[in-house]
CSV table of C-alpha atoms in Angstrom, one decimal:
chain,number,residue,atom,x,y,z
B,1,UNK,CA,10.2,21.7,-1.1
B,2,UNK,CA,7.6,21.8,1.2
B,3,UNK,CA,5.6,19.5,-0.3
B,4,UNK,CA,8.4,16.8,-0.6
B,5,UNK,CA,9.2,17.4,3.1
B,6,UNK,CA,5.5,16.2,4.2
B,7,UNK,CA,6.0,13.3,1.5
B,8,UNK,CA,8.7,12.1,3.5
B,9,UNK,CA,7.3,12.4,6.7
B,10,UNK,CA,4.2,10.2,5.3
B,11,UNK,CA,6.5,7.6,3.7
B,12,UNK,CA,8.4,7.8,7.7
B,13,UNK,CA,4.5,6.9,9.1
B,14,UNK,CA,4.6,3.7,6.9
B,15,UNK,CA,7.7,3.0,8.3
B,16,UNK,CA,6.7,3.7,12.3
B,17,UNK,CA,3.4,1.5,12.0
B,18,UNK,CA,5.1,-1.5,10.5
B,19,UNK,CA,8.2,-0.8,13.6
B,20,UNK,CA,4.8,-0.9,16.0
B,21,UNK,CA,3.6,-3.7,14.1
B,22,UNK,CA,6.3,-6.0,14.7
B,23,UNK,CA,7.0,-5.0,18.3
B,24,UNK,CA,3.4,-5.3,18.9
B,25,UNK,CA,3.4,-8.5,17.2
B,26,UNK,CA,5.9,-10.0,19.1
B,27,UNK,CA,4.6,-9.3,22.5
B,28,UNK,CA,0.9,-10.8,21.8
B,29,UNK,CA,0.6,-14.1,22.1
B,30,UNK,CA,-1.8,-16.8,23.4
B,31,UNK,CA,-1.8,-19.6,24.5
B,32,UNK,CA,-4.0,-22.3,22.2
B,33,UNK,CA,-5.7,-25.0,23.1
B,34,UNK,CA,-3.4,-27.4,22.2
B,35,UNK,CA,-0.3,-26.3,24.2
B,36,UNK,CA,1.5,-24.6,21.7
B,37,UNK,CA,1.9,-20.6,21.1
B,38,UNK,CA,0.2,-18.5,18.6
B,39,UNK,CA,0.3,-15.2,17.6
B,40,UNK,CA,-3.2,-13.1,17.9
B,41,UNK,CA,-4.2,-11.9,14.5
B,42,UNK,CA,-6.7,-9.3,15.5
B,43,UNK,CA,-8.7,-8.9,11.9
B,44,UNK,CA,-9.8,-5.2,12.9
B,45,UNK,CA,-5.8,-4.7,13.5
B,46,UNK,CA,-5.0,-6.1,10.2
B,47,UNK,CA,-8.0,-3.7,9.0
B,48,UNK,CA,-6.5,-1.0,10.6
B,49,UNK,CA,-2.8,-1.1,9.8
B,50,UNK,CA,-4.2,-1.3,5.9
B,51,UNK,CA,-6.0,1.7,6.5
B,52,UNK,CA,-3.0,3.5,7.7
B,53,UNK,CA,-0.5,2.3,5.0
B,54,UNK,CA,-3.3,3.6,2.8
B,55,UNK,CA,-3.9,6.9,4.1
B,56,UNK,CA,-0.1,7.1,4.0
B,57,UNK,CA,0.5,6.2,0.6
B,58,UNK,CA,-2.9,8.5,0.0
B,59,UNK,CA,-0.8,11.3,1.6
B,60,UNK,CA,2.2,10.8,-0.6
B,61,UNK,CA,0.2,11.1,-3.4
B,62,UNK,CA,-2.0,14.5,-2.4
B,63,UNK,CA,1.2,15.8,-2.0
B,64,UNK,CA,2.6,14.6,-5.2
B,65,UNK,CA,-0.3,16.6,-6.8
B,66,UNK,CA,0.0,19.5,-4.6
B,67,UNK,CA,3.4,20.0,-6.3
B,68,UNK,CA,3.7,22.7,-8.9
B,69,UNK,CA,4.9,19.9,-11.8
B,70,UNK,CA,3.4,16.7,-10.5
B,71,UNK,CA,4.9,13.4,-11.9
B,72,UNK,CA,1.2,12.8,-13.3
B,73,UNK,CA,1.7,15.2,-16.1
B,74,UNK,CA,3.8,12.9,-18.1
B,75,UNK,CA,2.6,11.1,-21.4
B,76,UNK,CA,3.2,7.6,-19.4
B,77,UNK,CA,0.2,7.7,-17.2
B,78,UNK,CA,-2.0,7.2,-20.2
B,79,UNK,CA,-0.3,3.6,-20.5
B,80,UNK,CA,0.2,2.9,-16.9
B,81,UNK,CA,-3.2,0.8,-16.4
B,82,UNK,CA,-1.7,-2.1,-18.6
B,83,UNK,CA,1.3,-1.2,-17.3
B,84,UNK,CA,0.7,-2.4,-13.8
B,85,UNK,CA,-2.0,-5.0,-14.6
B,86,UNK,CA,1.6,-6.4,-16.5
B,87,UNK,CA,3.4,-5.7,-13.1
B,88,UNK,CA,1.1,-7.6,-10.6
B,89,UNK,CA,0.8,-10.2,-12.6
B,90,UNK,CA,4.4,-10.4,-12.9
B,91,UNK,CA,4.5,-9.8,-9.3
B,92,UNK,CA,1.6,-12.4,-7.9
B,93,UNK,CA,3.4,-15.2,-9.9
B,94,UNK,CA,6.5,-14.4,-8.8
B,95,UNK,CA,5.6,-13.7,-5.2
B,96,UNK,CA,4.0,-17.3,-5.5
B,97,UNK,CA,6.6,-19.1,-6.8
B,98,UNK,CA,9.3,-17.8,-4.8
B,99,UNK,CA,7.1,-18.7,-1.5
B,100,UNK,CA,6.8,-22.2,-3.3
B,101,UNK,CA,9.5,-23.3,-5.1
B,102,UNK,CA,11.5,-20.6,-4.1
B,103,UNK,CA,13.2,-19.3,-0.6
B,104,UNK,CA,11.2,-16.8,0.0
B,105,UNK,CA,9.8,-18.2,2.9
B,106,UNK,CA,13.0,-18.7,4.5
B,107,UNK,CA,13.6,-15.5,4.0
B,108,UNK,CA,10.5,-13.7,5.4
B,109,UNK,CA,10.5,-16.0,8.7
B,110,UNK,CA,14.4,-14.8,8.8
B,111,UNK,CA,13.5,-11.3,8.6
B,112,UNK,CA,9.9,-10.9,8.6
B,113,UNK,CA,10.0,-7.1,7.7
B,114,UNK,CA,10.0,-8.5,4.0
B,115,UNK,CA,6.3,-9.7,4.7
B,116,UNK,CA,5.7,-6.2,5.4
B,117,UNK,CA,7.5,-4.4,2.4
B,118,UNK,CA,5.4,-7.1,0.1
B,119,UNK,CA,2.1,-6.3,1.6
B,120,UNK,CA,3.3,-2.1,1.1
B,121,UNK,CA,4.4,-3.0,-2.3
B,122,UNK,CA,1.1,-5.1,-3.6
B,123,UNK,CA,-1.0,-2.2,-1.5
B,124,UNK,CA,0.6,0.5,-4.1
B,125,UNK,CA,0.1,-1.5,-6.6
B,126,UNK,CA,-3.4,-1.6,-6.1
B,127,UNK,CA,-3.5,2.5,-5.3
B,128,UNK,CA,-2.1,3.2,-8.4
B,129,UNK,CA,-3.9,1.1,-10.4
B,130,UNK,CA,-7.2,2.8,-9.2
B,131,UNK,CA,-5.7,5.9,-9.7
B,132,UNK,CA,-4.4,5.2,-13.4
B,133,UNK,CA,-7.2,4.2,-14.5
B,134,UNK,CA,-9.7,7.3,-12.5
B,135,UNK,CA,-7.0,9.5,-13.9
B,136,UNK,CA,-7.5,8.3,-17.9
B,137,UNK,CA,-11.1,8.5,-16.9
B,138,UNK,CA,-11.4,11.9,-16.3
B,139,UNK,CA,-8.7,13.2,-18.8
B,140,UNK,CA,-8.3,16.6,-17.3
B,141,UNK,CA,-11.8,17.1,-16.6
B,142,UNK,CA,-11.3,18.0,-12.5
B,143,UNK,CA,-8.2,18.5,-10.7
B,144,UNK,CA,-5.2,15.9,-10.1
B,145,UNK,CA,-5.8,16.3,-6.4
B,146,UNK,CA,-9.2,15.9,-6.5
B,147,UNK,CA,-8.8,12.1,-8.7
B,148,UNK,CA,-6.6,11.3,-5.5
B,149,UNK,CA,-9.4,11.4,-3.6
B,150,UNK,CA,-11.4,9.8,-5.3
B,151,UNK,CA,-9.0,6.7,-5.8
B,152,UNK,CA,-7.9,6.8,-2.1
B,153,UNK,CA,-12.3,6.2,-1.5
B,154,UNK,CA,-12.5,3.8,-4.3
B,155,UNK,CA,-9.5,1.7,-3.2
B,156,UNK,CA,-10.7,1.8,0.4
B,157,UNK,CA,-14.4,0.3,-0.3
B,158,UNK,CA,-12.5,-2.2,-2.8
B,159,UNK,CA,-10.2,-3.6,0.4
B,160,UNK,CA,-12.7,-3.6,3.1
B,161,UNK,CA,-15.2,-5.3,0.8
B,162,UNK,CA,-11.8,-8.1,0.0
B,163,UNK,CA,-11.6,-7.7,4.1
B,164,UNK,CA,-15.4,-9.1,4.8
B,165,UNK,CA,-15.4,-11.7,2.1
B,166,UNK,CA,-12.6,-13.2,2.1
């Protein structure tokens, strides 16, 4: 119970630093120079409020495995690397599509938390892919909690190396 507690106050930080994000976000603006109004996209803020929903998601997951019958003891976690390779996929096109073709970009400048829950959503995706495939790796050879870490490291050094090259 206790463990489930502290996963819900970790999913309630995701939650606070994407409230801060949008009140910050509305209140920083500059003026460019062509007259009109921007919005200051900070890349170390960006950087930053990855690294938290990471570290949050991280959380949720050390807890998970802290948990005396973790989720990651079922049969399915052998599978889930092509699982969600078949689920972002599936998700990238449609994300695309409904941004192009579709009105999803009527919708996120409607309500612009869906931008947020997208970027949580593709961020998990990319957690749990590390950690599916670190967890097949090491088929029971060290400690559930001890593969979190390692995914929450690998999945770090994978976005800030995206971050500076991109």
């Amino acid at each position: 119970m206790k463990w489930s507690i502290l996963q819900f106050l970790a999913v309630s930080l995701i939650i606070i630093v994407m409230w801060t994000l949008e009140i910050v976000s509305e209140n920083l603006n500059i003026q460019t120079s062509s007259g009109g109004w921007t919005a200051v996209n900070s890349p170390l803020l960006t950087f930053l409020m990855i690294v938290l929903i990471m570290t949050s998601i991280y959380l949720i997951f050390v807890f998970e495995a802290k948990k005396e019958k973790p989720i990651f003891r079922y049969s399915i976690w052998s599978r889930m690397p092509s699982i969600l390779v078949g689920a972002g996929v599936l998700s990238g096109i449609l994300f695309i599509m409904g941004g192009t073709i579709g009105p999803l970009m009527e919708w996120v400048s409607q309500w612009r938390f869906l931008l947020y829950v997208f970027l949580i959503y593709f961020l998990l995706l990319i957690f749990l892919f590390i950690f599916s495939i670190e967890l097949k790796r090491q088929k029971g050879s060290q400690t559930v909690e001890k593969t979190v870490h390692i995914s929450f490291v690998w999945t770090l050094v994978l976005l800030f190396a995206l971050f500076f090259l991109l």
